[in-house]
Coordinates of C-alpha atoms and ligand atoms in Angstrom, one line a residue:
M34 CA 0.0 0.0 0.0
R35 CA 2.7 2.5 1.0
V36 CA 4.5 2.0 -2.3
L37 CA 1.1 2.2 -4.3
Q38 CA 0.4 5.4 -2.5
A39 CA 3.8 6.9 -3.3
V40 CA 3.3 6.0 -7.0
V41 CA 0.0 7.6 -7.3
H42 CA 1.3 10.7 -5.3
N43 CA 4.2 10.9 -7.6
Q44 CA 2.3 10.6 -10.7
L45 CA -0.1 13.4 -9.5
M46 CA 2.9 15.5 -9.2
R47 CA 3.1 15.6 -13.1
L48 CA 0.0 17.9 -13.2
P49 CA 1.1 21.4 -13.3
P50 CA -1.3 23.0 -10.7
I51 CA -0.2 20.2 -8.0
R52 CA 3.3 20.7 -9.0
R53 CA 3.1 24.6 -8.3
L54 CA 1.2 24.0 -5.2
A55 CA 3.9 21.6 -3.8
Q56 CA 6.7 23.8 -5.2
N57 CA 5.2 26.7 -3.0
R58 CA 4.9 24.6 0.1
H59 CA 8.1 22.8 -0.3
R60 CA 10.8 23.6 2.5
T61 CA 14.3 23.2 0.7
G62 CA 16.4 23.0 3.9
L63 CA 18.3 26.1 4.9
Q64 CA 15.5 28.4 3.6
S65 CA 16.8 31.6 4.8
D66 CA 17.5 30.7 8.3
S67 CA 20.4 33.2 8.9
A68 CA 21.8 31.0 11.9
R69 CA 21.9 27.7 10.3
A70 CA 23.2 29.6 7.1
Q71 CA 26.2 31.0 9.2
V72 CA 27.0 27.5 10.4
V73 CA 27.0 26.1 6.7
F74 CA 29.0 29.2 5.4
E75 CA 31.7 28.4 8.0
E76 CA 31.6 24.7 7.3
L77 CA 32.0 25.2 3.7
S78 CA 34.4 28.2 3.7
R79 CA 36.7 26.8 6.3
H80 CA 38.1 24.6 3.4
L81 CA 39.1 27.5 1.3
P82 CA 42.9 28.5 1.2
R83 CA 41.9 32.0 2.2
D84 CA 39.0 34.3 3.2
V85 CA 36.1 34.7 0.5
S86 CA 36.9 38.6 -0.1
G87 CA 37.3 38.9 -3.9
L88 CA 36.6 35.2 -4.9
K89 CA 34.0 34.4 -7.3
I90 CA 31.6 31.8 -5.8
L91 CA 28.9 29.7 -7.6
E92 CA 26.4 28.1 -5.4
L93 CA 24.6 25.2 -6.8
G94 CA 21.0 24.6 -5.7
P95 CA 20.4 27.5 -3.2
G96 CA 16.6 26.2 -3.0
K97 CA 14.7 29.0 -1.1
G98 CA 17.9 30.1 0.7
W99 CA 19.6 33.3 0.1
S100 CA 21.5 33.8 3.3
L101 CA 24.6 32.0 1.9
A102 CA 24.9 34.6 -0.7
Q103 CA 24.1 37.2 1.7
I104 CA 26.8 36.3 4.1
A105 CA 29.5 35.7 1.4
R106 CA 28.6 39.2 -0.3
S107 CA 28.9 40.9 3.0
R108 CA 32.5 39.4 3.3
G109 CA 33.5 40.8 -0.2
A110 CA 32.7 37.7 -2.3
M111 CA 31.2 37.9 -5.8
Y112 CA 28.3 35.3 -5.9
G113 CA 26.5 33.4 -8.5
G114 CA 23.6 30.8 -8.1
F115 CA 22.3 27.9 -10.2
D116 CA 19.3 25.8 -9.4
V117 CA 17.0 23.6 -11.7
C118 CA 14.0 25.2 -10.1
R119 CA 13.1 28.9 -9.8
Y120 CA 12.5 29.2 -5.9
L121 CA 13.5 32.8 -5.4
T122 CA 11.9 35.9 -6.2
Q123 CA 13.6 38.5 -8.3
E124 CA 14.3 40.5 -5.2
Q125 CA 15.8 37.6 -3.2
A126 CA 18.1 36.8 -6.6
G127 CA 19.3 40.2 -6.2
F128 CA 21.8 38.8 -3.7
F129 CA 23.5 36.9 -6.6
D130 CA 25.5 39.7 -8.3
L131 CA 27.0 37.3 -10.9
G132 CA 23.4 36.0 -11.5
Y133 CA 21.0 33.4 -10.5
S134 CA 20.4 31.1 -13.4
I135 CA 17.7 28.3 -13.9
G136 CA 18.4 25.4 -16.2
D137 CA 18.0 21.6 -16.4
G138 CA 21.4 20.8 -14.7
D139 CA 23.2 19.5 -17.6
V140 CA 24.8 22.7 -18.7
L141 CA 25.9 25.5 -16.3
P142 CA 25.1 28.9 -18.0
F143 CA 28.4 30.5 -17.2
P144 CA 31.6 30.9 -19.1
D145 CA 34.6 28.5 -19.0
R146 CA 36.8 29.1 -15.7
M147 CA 34.7 31.9 -14.4
F148 CA 34.5 30.8 -10.7
D149 CA 37.3 30.4 -8.1
V150 CA 34.9 28.3 -5.9
V151 CA 31.7 26.2 -6.7
W152 CA 30.0 25.0 -3.4
S153 CA 26.9 23.1 -2.5
H154 CA 24.9 22.2 0.4
S155 CA 22.6 19.1 0.2
V156 CA 22.4 19.5 -3.4
L157 CA 24.3 16.6 -5.2
E158 CA 22.2 13.8 -3.9
H159 CA 19.3 15.3 -5.8
V160 CA 21.1 15.7 -9.0
R161 CA 19.8 13.6 -12.2
S162 CA 23.0 13.6 -14.2
P163 CA 26.0 13.7 -11.7
E164 CA 28.6 12.8 -14.3
R165 CA 27.3 15.8 -16.5
L166 CA 27.1 18.2 -13.7
L167 CA 30.6 17.5 -12.3
A168 CA 32.0 17.8 -15.8
E169 CA 30.2 21.3 -16.1
V170 CA 31.6 22.0 -12.6
N171 CA 35.1 21.3 -13.7
R172 CA 34.5 23.5 -16.8
V173 CA 33.3 26.6 -14.9
L174 CA 36.2 26.3 -12.4
A175 CA 39.3 28.4 -12.8
A176 CA 42.6 26.4 -12.7
G177 CA 43.1 25.2 -9.1
G178 CA 39.6 26.2 -8.4
L179 CA 37.7 24.3 -5.5
F180 CA 34.6 22.5 -5.4
V181 CA 33.2 21.9 -2.0
S182 CA 30.0 20.1 -1.5
S183 CA 28.4 18.7 1.5
I184 CA 26.3 15.8 0.4
D185 CA 23.6 14.2 2.5
L186 CA 23.5 10.6 2.0
Q187 CA 20.5 9.5 4.3
S188 CA 16.7 9.5 3.7
H189 CA 15.5 12.9 4.0
Y190 CA 12.3 11.7 5.2
H191 CA 12.6 8.7 7.6
D192 CA 14.1 8.6 11.1
R193 CA 17.7 9.5 10.7
R194 CA 18.8 7.3 13.5
D195 CA 16.9 4.1 12.7
A196 CA 19.1 1.8 10.6
S197 CA 16.1 0.0 9.2
V198 CA 14.8 3.0 7.4
M199 CA 17.8 5.4 7.2
Y200 CA 18.5 4.2 3.6
D201 CA 14.9 3.4 2.9
F202 CA 15.3 4.3 -0.8
L203 CA 17.6 1.5 -1.6
R204 CA 14.9 -1.1 -0.9
Y205 CA 13.3 -0.6 -4.4
S206 CA 14.7 -1.3 -7.8
E207 CA 15.8 1.8 -9.8
R208 CA 12.6 1.7 -11.8
L209 CA 10.1 1.3 -9.0
W210 CA 12.1 4.1 -7.0
N211 CA 11.7 6.5 -10.1
L212 CA 8.0 5.6 -10.5
M213 CA 7.5 6.4 -6.6
A214 CA 9.7 9.4 -6.5
D215 CA 11.0 11.1 -9.7
Q216 CA 8.6 14.0 -9.7
R217 CA 9.1 14.9 -5.8
S218 CA 11.7 16.4 -3.9
I219 CA 12.1 13.2 -2.0
W220 CA 13.9 11.8 -4.9
V221 CA 17.5 11.1 -4.5
N222 CA 20.0 9.4 -6.8
R223 CA 21.0 6.9 -4.1
L224 CA 24.7 7.1 -4.8
R225 CA 26.9 6.3 -1.9
K226 CA 30.1 7.8 -0.8
T227 CA 32.4 5.4 -2.7
D228 CA 30.4 6.1 -5.7
W229 CA 30.9 9.9 -5.5
C230 CA 34.6 9.6 -4.9
T231 CA 34.9 7.5 -8.1
L232 CA 32.7 10.0 -10.0
F233 CA 34.8 12.8 -8.9
G234 CA 37.9 11.1 -9.8
N235 CA 36.5 10.1 -13.4
A236 CA 35.6 13.7 -14.0
G237 CA 39.1 14.8 -13.5
F238 CA 38.8 16.3 -9.8
Q239 CA 41.7 15.9 -7.2
I240 CA 39.9 15.0 -4.0
L241 CA 41.7 17.0 -1.3
L242 CA 39.6 16.0 1.5
D243 CA 36.5 13.7 2.0
Q244 CA 35.2 14.2 5.4
P245 CA 32.6 11.6 6.4
R246 CA 29.7 12.1 8.8
H247 CA 29.4 8.9 10.4
V248 CA 26.2 7.4 11.9
A249 CA 25.8 6.5 15.4
N250 CA 24.5 2.8 14.8
D251 CA 26.5 -0.5 14.8
L252 CA 27.1 -2.3 11.5
S253 CA 25.1 -5.1 12.8
D254 CA 22.1 -2.8 12.9
F255 CA 22.2 -2.5 9.1
R256 CA 23.2 -6.1 8.4
K257 CA 19.8 -7.2 9.7
C258 CA 18.3 -5.5 6.5
R259 CA 18.3 -7.7 3.6
Y260 CA 18.0 -4.8 1.1
L261 CA 21.2 -3.6 2.4
S262 CA 23.2 -6.7 1.8
S263 CA 24.9 -5.4 -1.3
V264 CA 26.2 -2.0 0.4
S265 CA 29.8 -2.0 1.7
D266 CA 30.5 -1.5 5.3
E267 CA 32.1 1.8 4.7
D268 CA 29.2 3.0 2.8
L269 CA 26.6 1.9 5.6
L270 CA 28.5 3.7 8.2
V271 CA 28.6 7.0 6.5
A272 CA 25.6 9.3 6.4
G273 CA 26.9 12.2 4.9
V274 CA 30.2 13.6 3.4
L275 CA 32.1 16.8 2.6
L276 CA 34.2 16.5 -0.2
V277 CA 36.6 19.1 -1.2
A278 CA 38.1 18.7 -4.7
A279 CA 40.3 20.7 -7.1
A280 CA 39.5 21.2 -10.7
A281 CA 41.4 19.5 -13.2
P282 CA 44.4 21.3 -14.5
V283 CA 43.7 23.3 -17.8
A284 CA 45.5 21.4 -20.7
P285 CA 48.1 23.7 -22.2
S286 CA 46.9 25.0 -25.6
R287 CA 49.1 24.1 -28.5
Ligands
SAM68 C1 17.5 19.8 -0.5 S1 17.4 21.4 -1.4 C2 18.8 22.0 -0.6 C3 18.7 23.6 -0.9 C4 19.9 24.4 -0.1 N1 21.1 24.3 -0.7 C5 19.9 24.2 1.4 O1 20.8 23.4 1.9 O2 19.0 24.6 2.0 C6 18.2 20.7 -2.9 C7 18.4 21.8 -4.0 O3 19.0 21.2 -5.2 C8 18.6 21.8 -6.2 N2 19.0 20.9 -7.3 C9 18.7 19.7 -7.9 N3 19.2 19.2 -8.7 C10 20.0 20.4 -9.2 C11 21.3 20.3 -10.1 N4 21.4 19.4 -11.0 N5 22.0 21.4 -10.0 C12 21.7 22.5 -9.2 N6 20.8 22.4 -8.3 C13 19.9 21.2 -8.3 C14 17.1 21.7 -6.1 O4 16.3 22.5 -7.0 C15 17.1 22.1 -4.6 O5 17.0 23.7 -4.5

């Protein structure tokens, strides 16, 4: 019944009025909680070699939050935003002096090597074409530029301490999961930490730091769940990761 309900709910989301209603009501995370944004700003910016003054930063997936942009601008950064859904009003988008752009996520509408830093918070797990996006991030980063991404690897909608549902989305085949969720904000691409490290490497990034956020549970709690049997011990114990990666060096022109 739960699965059927999810499939029906998901298909209803294809109707434009329902979609619009859901989008208006959807909470995207930080929203513009300035205290939480301050914490996230420190978490992301502490990995940069210097303060943000004068840096060109691109935020992927700001959602309904403009506070990171506001903080970065107040510290002298220049700031762009990119999302797949237009959540911000024109006035809110005004914090993004380098532009707030909307697209399908396969192409970032910015010139090559425009940014010193690209960062994202709770976004990569929602990305539909991760390989394509990573290639694009690499393209828009200046030589030596950094991509700092905090990735949430748990279900956003179940008890985050309960091992039996923490990775609930892995219960289903890919086809069924898409039928249940691909029109909704609960949809995640289900990549694990080790998958992300491989994808970053394949995209030409040099990973400088992979900082896991470990679960408090024991491995044995997960091993009771048959649907998790193919997940490695390492991936079961990591509920989130912060990756800091340097862009591929620019090939010398001939
Ligand atoms: C869970 S919300 C996080 C919002 C915000 N970063 C925060 O932490 O509060 C995920 C955001 O990622 C955006 N998103 C999904 N796919 C994306 C993509 N390919 N490129 C950029 N943003 C994307 C969604 O539209 C949404 O705004």
